[in-house]
Amino acid sequence: MDRTANAVWKGNLKEGTGTLDTQSGTLKGTPYSFKARFEDESGKSGTNPEELIAAAHAGCFAMQFSHFLAENGTPATELDAKAVVTLVPGTGITGSALTVVGKVPGIDAAKFKELAEKAKAGCPVSKALGAINVSLDAKLG
């Protein structure tokens, strides 16, 4: 199974701009730029590769975790997963910090954390991010 995305970039690194399109159409002409990547902490000037990696990581982890919880006989009512991808200019992407708060009837905190760690390790995006530190904070809520 392949998934595709397309990036069009015009201009040089600092003044140039680009657009992103995805196979699903979720991103269509979505702007990205040097400013969006390195200067605008608000995230209002467009997306950037790190934000997209964070979205992929959070989504993949939540799906994998929901599977392990269901296999355990304790399906989640809700999982609120977040990934914060850290980019250090001049160094690169240094980490992805996952956090999850789950509403999971019938599970204790220890089993919840155990399955969350298993999901972190088993998530295909976590595996793809093997060159960086991936951390996890998992709580019932």
Short mmCIF file of N, CA and C in Angstrom, two decimals, residues 57 60 64 118-131 134:
data_model
loop_
_atom_site.label_atom_id
_atom_site.label_comp_id
_atom_site.label_asym_id
_atom_site.label_seq_id
_atom_site.Cartn_x
_atom_site.Cartn_y
_atom_site.Cartn_z
N HIS A 57 2.31 10.89 13.65
CA HIS A 57 2.72 10.12 14.82
C HIS A 57 1.57 9.99 15.81
N CYS A 60 -1.19 7.62 14.24
CA CYS A 60 -0.75 6.23 14.19
C CYS A 60 -0.74 5.61 15.58
N GLN A 64 -2.96 2.41 16.97
CA GLN A 64 -2.29 1.21 17.48
C GLN A 64 -2.69 0.93 18.92
N LYS A 118 3.64 -0.42 24.63
CA LYS A 118 3.62 -1.41 23.55
C LYS A 118 3.19 -0.74 22.24
N ALA A 119 2.18 0.14 22.31
CA ALA A 119 1.71 0.86 21.13
C ALA A 119 2.77 1.82 20.60
N LYS A 120 3.45 2.49 21.51
CA LYS A 120 4.54 3.40 21.09
C LYS A 120 5.59 2.63 20.32
N ALA A 121 5.97 1.47 20.81
CA ALA A 121 7.01 0.67 20.16
C ALA A 121 6.51 0.05 18.85
N GLY A 122 5.22 -0.30 18.79
CA GLY A 122 4.70 -1.00 17.63
C GLY A 122 4.13 -0.14 16.53
N CYS A 123 3.87 1.10 16.81
CA CYS A 123 3.31 2.02 15.83
C CYS A 123 4.29 2.18 14.66
N PRO A 124 3.85 1.96 13.41
CA PRO A 124 4.75 2.09 12.27
C PRO A 124 5.45 3.45 12.17
N VAL A 125 4.78 4.52 12.57
CA VAL A 125 5.44 5.83 12.51
C VAL A 125 6.54 5.92 13.57
N SER A 126 6.29 5.38 14.77
CA SER A 126 7.36 5.33 15.79
C SER A 126 8.56 4.58 15.25
N LYS A 127 8.31 3.46 14.59
CA LYS A 127 9.41 2.68 14.02
C LYS A 127 10.17 3.48 12.98
N ALA A 128 9.44 4.23 12.15
CA ALA A 128 10.08 5.05 11.13
C ALA A 128 10.91 6.17 11.74
N LEU A 129 10.53 6.59 12.95
CA LEU A 129 11.25 7.66 13.64
C LEU A 129 12.36 7.11 14.54
N GLY A 130 12.85 5.93 14.25
CA GLY A 130 13.85 5.26 15.08
C GLY A 130 15.14 6.03 15.29
N ALA A 131 15.43 7.01 14.47
CA ALA A 131 16.67 7.77 14.62
C ALA A 131 16.58 8.87 15.67
N VAL A 134 11.85 9.02 21.10
CA VAL A 134 10.39 9.06 21.19
C VAL A 134 10.03 8.80 22.65
#
